[in-house]
Amino acid sequence: MVDEGAVTVDGARIHYRAAGDGHPVVLLHGGIIDAAHVSWPPVFDRLAPEYYVLAPDLLGYGESDLIDDTYSIPRHAEIVAGVLDALDCGPVTLVGLSLGGGVAIQLALDRPDLVETLVPIDPFGLGRDLPNGHLSLFLARVQVFNRIAIAAFRRSRRLTRASLGGLVHDLDALPAAAVDAVYEEVKRPTAGAAFRRFRDAEVTRHGYRTTFTDRYDDLVVPTRLLHGAHDELFPVAWAERAAEGIPDAELHVLDDCAHWAPRENPDAVARHVDAAVAGR
């Protein structure tokens, strides 16, 4: 049975889903249009029979409050730490996708007392270069295009589905439930706002503000990196470099995935989380 609740951290109500019992596994979702119930349900359901699984909505996403704040990676990590402290949950196996992967790495660096094992999936923070160079910078500065795109997605499930083509290797194989989850989430009045604020905080003319490339030696927890072989947002080479630099790390490349492994191959993600827990 899934328990839904919320805790207040620094004046913001942070919503979460939780289920199961045993070793705590925390799942952090990605950015753009995402939330705990968008990316994680198939992995959540596979893990809950064996573990206590906690999946919060990051600040400004899903049912969590959108407040006047800095939506940087370090700030997101502070909020997640506050959630874990409030729920007396730790040390945990911390799993993070994309934006959530960057938050997970930041939290492992800032609060190693809370993180026993780290599983970043196609994480933000392994390189500074913007995926589309000056175009990415332009879109981050002229946020009206994001608002226009979201308004279009709200009117068309077909267009919403097509937009996911850049995140998955095989759009035809993507379950309808995944498309439906994004389509429902994009209808939320605040959809996209947290991501736009994230771009304000993290996208600069020199590239991404937060990178961990000079801090790999400081990661003191076992780290199992997962990366889609066909990821067009963050290159596999970044993950390969991270695996070489983090003292206790290994990389597993998922051949049938691009950037959205929890929806493209939840079985593989759950198996790797199992392995990370077993090896802790």
Coordinates of N, CA, C and O in Angstrom, one line a residue, residues 205-274:
R205 N 26.5 31.4 -19.4 CA 27.2 31.6 -20.7 C 28.4 30.7 -20.8 O 29.0 30.4 -21.9
H206 N 28.9 30.2 -19.7 CA 30.1 29.3 -19.6 C 29.7 27.9 -19.5 O 30.6 27.0 -19.4
G207 N 28.4 27.6 -19.5 CA 27.9 26.2 -19.4 C 27.2 26.0 -18.1 O 26.8 27.0 -17.4
Y208 N 27.0 24.8 -17.7 CA 26.3 24.5 -16.4 C 27.1 25.0 -15.2 O 28.3 24.8 -15.1
R209 N 26.4 25.6 -14.3 CA 27.1 26.2 -13.1 C 27.6 25.1 -12.2 O 28.7 25.1 -11.7
T210 N 26.8 24.1 -11.9 CA 27.1 23.0 -11.0 C 27.7 21.8 -11.8 O 27.1 21.3 -12.6
T211 N 29.0 21.5 -11.5 CA 29.6 20.3 -12.0 C 30.4 19.7 -10.9 O 30.9 20.4 -10.0
F212 N 30.6 18.3 -11.0 CA 31.3 17.6 -9.9 C 32.6 17.1 -10.4 O 33.2 16.3 -9.7
T213 N 33.0 17.5 -11.5 CA 34.2 16.9 -12.1 C 35.5 17.1 -11.3 O 36.4 16.3 -11.4
D214 N 35.5 18.1 -10.5 CA 36.7 18.4 -9.6 C 36.5 17.9 -8.2 O 37.3 18.2 -7.3
R215 N 35.4 17.1 -8.0 CA 35.0 16.7 -6.6 C 34.9 15.2 -6.5 O 34.4 14.7 -5.5
Y216 N 35.2 14.5 -7.6 CA 35.0 13.0 -7.6 C 35.7 12.4 -6.4 O 35.2 11.4 -5.8
D217 N 36.9 12.8 -6.1 CA 37.7 12.2 -5.0 C 37.0 12.4 -3.7 O 37.3 11.6 -2.7
D218 N 36.1 13.3 -3.6 CA 35.4 13.6 -2.3 C 34.2 12.7 -2.1 O 33.6 12.7 -1.0
L219 N 33.8 11.9 -3.1 CA 32.6 11.0 -2.9 C 33.1 9.8 -2.2 O 33.9 9.0 -2.7
V220 N 32.6 9.6 -1.0 CA 33.1 8.5 -0.2 C 32.2 7.3 -0.1 O 32.4 6.4 0.7
V221 N 31.1 7.3 -0.9 CA 30.1 6.2 -0.8 C 30.2 5.4 -2.1 O 30.6 5.9 -3.1
P222 N 30.0 4.1 -2.0 CA 29.9 3.2 -3.2 C 28.9 3.8 -4.2 O 27.8 4.2 -3.8
T223 N 29.3 3.9 -5.4 CA 28.5 4.6 -6.5 C 28.4 3.6 -7.7 O 29.4 3.2 -8.2
R224 N 27.1 3.4 -8.0 CA 26.8 2.6 -9.2 C 26.2 3.5 -10.2 O 25.0 3.9 -10.1
L225 N 26.9 3.9 -11.2 CA 26.4 4.8 -12.3 C 25.7 4.0 -13.3 O 26.2 3.0 -13.8
L226 N 24.5 4.4 -13.7 CA 23.7 3.9 -14.8 C 23.6 4.9 -15.9 O 23.3 6.1 -15.6
H227 N 23.8 4.5 -17.1 CA 23.7 5.5 -18.2 C 23.1 4.9 -19.5 O 23.6 3.8 -19.9
G228 N 22.2 5.5 -20.1 CA 21.6 5.0 -21.3 C 22.6 5.2 -22.5 O 23.2 6.3 -22.7
A229 N 22.8 4.1 -23.2 CA 23.8 4.1 -24.3 C 23.4 5.2 -25.4 O 24.3 5.7 -26.1
H230 N 22.1 5.5 -25.5 CA 21.6 6.4 -26.5 C 21.2 7.8 -26.0 O 20.5 8.5 -26.7
D231 N 21.7 8.1 -24.8 CA 21.4 9.4 -24.2 C 22.0 10.6 -25.1 O 23.2 10.6 -25.3
E232 N 21.1 11.5 -25.5 CA 21.6 12.6 -26.4 C 21.7 13.9 -25.5 O 22.2 14.9 -26.1
L233 N 21.3 13.8 -24.3 CA 21.4 15.0 -23.4 C 22.8 15.1 -22.7 O 23.5 16.1 -22.7
F234 N 23.1 14.0 -22.1 CA 24.4 13.9 -21.4 C 25.2 12.7 -22.0 O 24.7 11.5 -21.9
P235 N 26.3 12.9 -22.6 CA 27.0 11.8 -23.2 C 27.5 10.7 -22.3 O 27.9 11.0 -21.1
V236 N 27.6 9.5 -22.8 CA 28.1 8.4 -22.0 C 29.5 8.7 -21.6 O 30.0 8.2 -20.5
A237 N 30.3 9.4 -22.4 CA 31.7 9.7 -22.0 C 31.8 10.4 -20.7 O 32.8 10.2 -20.0
W238 N 30.8 11.2 -20.4 CA 30.8 11.9 -19.1 C 30.7 10.9 -17.9 O 31.4 11.0 -16.9
A239 N 29.9 9.9 -18.1 CA 29.7 8.9 -17.1 C 31.0 8.0 -17.0 O 31.4 7.6 -15.9
E240 N 31.6 7.7 -18.1 CA 32.8 7.0 -18.1 C 33.9 7.7 -17.4 O 34.7 7.1 -16.6
R241 N 34.0 9.0 -17.6 CA 35.0 9.8 -16.9 C 34.7 9.8 -15.4 O 35.6 9.7 -14.5
A242 N 33.4 9.9 -15.0 CA 33.1 9.9 -13.6 C 33.4 8.6 -12.9 O 33.9 8.5 -11.8
A243 N 33.2 7.5 -13.6 CA 33.5 6.2 -13.1 C 35.0 6.0 -12.8 O 35.4 5.3 -11.9
E244 N 35.8 6.6 -13.6 CA 37.2 6.6 -13.5 C 37.7 7.4 -12.3 O 38.7 7.1 -11.6
G245 N 36.9 8.5 -12.1 CA 37.4 9.5 -11.0 C 36.8 9.2 -9.6 O 37.5 9.6 -8.7
I246 N 35.7 8.6 -9.5 CA 35.1 8.4 -8.2 C 35.8 7.2 -7.6 O 35.9 6.1 -8.3
P247 N 36.3 7.2 -6.4 CA 37.1 6.2 -5.8 C 36.4 4.8 -5.8 O 37.1 3.8 -6.1
D248 N 35.2 4.7 -5.5 CA 34.5 3.4 -5.4 C 33.3 3.4 -6.3 O 32.1 3.6 -5.9
A249 N 33.5 3.4 -7.6 CA 32.4 3.5 -8.6 C 32.5 2.5 -9.7 O 33.6 2.0 -10.0
E250 N 31.4 2.2 -10.2 CA 31.3 1.3 -11.4 C 30.2 1.8 -12.3 O 29.2 2.4 -11.8
L251 N 30.4 1.7 -13.6 CA 29.5 2.2 -14.6 C 28.8 1.0 -15.3 O 29.5 0.1 -15.7
H252 N 27.5 1.1 -15.5 CA 26.7 0.1 -16.3 C 25.9 0.9 -17.3 O 25.1 1.7 -17.0
V253 N 26.3 0.6 -18.6 CA 25.6 1.2 -19.7 C 24.4 0.4 -20.1 O 24.6 -0.8 -20.4
L254 N 23.3 1.0 -20.2 CA 22.0 0.3 -20.6 C 21.8 0.5 -22.1 O 21.5 1.5 -22.6
D255 N 22.0 -0.6 -22.8 CA 22.0 -0.6 -24.3 C 20.7 -0.2 -24.9 O 20.7 0.3 -26.0
D256 N 19.6 -0.5 -24.2 CA 18.3 -0.2 -24.8 C 17.6 1.1 -24.3 O 16.4 1.3 -24.5
C257 N 18.4 1.9 -23.7 CA 17.9 3.2 -23.1 C 18.6 4.4 -23.6 O 19.7 4.4 -24.1
A258 N 17.8 5.5 -23.5 CA 18.4 6.8 -23.8 C 18.5 7.5 -22.4 O 19.3 7.2 -21.6
H259 N 17.6 8.5 -22.2 CA 17.7 9.3 -20.9 C 16.7 8.9 -19.9 O 16.7 9.5 -18.8
W260 N 15.7 8.0 -20.2 CA 14.6 7.8 -19.2 C 14.5 6.4 -18.8 O 13.5 5.7 -18.9
A261 N 15.6 5.8 -18.3 CA 15.7 4.4 -18.0 C 14.6 3.9 -17.1 O 14.1 2.8 -17.2
P262 N 14.2 4.6 -16.0 CA 13.1 4.1 -15.2 C 11.8 3.8 -15.9 O 11.0 2.9 -15.4
R263 N 11.6 4.4 -17.0 CA 10.4 4.1 -17.8 C 10.7 3.2 -19.0 O 9.9 2.4 -19.5
E264 N 12.0 3.3 -19.5 CA 12.4 2.5 -20.7 C 12.7 1.0 -20.3 O 12.3 0.1 -21.0
N265 N 13.3 0.9 -19.1 CA 13.7 -0.5 -18.7 C 13.7 -0.5 -17.1 O 14.8 -0.6 -16.5
P266 N 12.5 -0.5 -16.5 CA 12.4 -0.5 -15.1 C 13.0 -1.8 -14.4 O 13.5 -1.7 -13.3
D267 N 12.9 -2.9 -15.2 CA 13.5 -4.1 -14.6 C 15.0 -4.0 -14.4 O 15.5 -4.4 -13.3
A268 N 15.7 -3.4 -15.4 CA 17.1 -3.2 -15.2 C 17.5 -2.3 -14.1 O 18.4 -2.5 -13.3
V269 N 16.7 -1.2 -14.0 CA 17.0 -0.2 -12.9 C 16.8 -0.9 -11.6 O 17.6 -0.7 -10.7
A270 N 15.7 -1.6 -11.4 CA 15.4 -2.3 -10.1 C 16.5 -3.3 -9.8 O 16.9 -3.4 -8.6
R271 N 17.0 -4.0 -10.8 CA 18.0 -5.0 -10.6 C 19.3 -4.3 -10.1 O 20.0 -4.8 -9.2
H272 N 19.6 -3.2 -10.7 CA 20.8 -2.5 -10.3 C 20.7 -1.9 -8.9 O 21.7 -1.8 -8.1
V273 N 19.5 -1.4 -8.5 CA 19.3 -0.9 -7.2 C 19.5 -2.1 -6.2 O 20.1 -2.0 -5.2
D274 N 18.9 -3.2 -6.5 CA 19.1 -4.5 -5.7 C 20.6 -4.7 -5.5 O 21.0 -5.0 -4.4

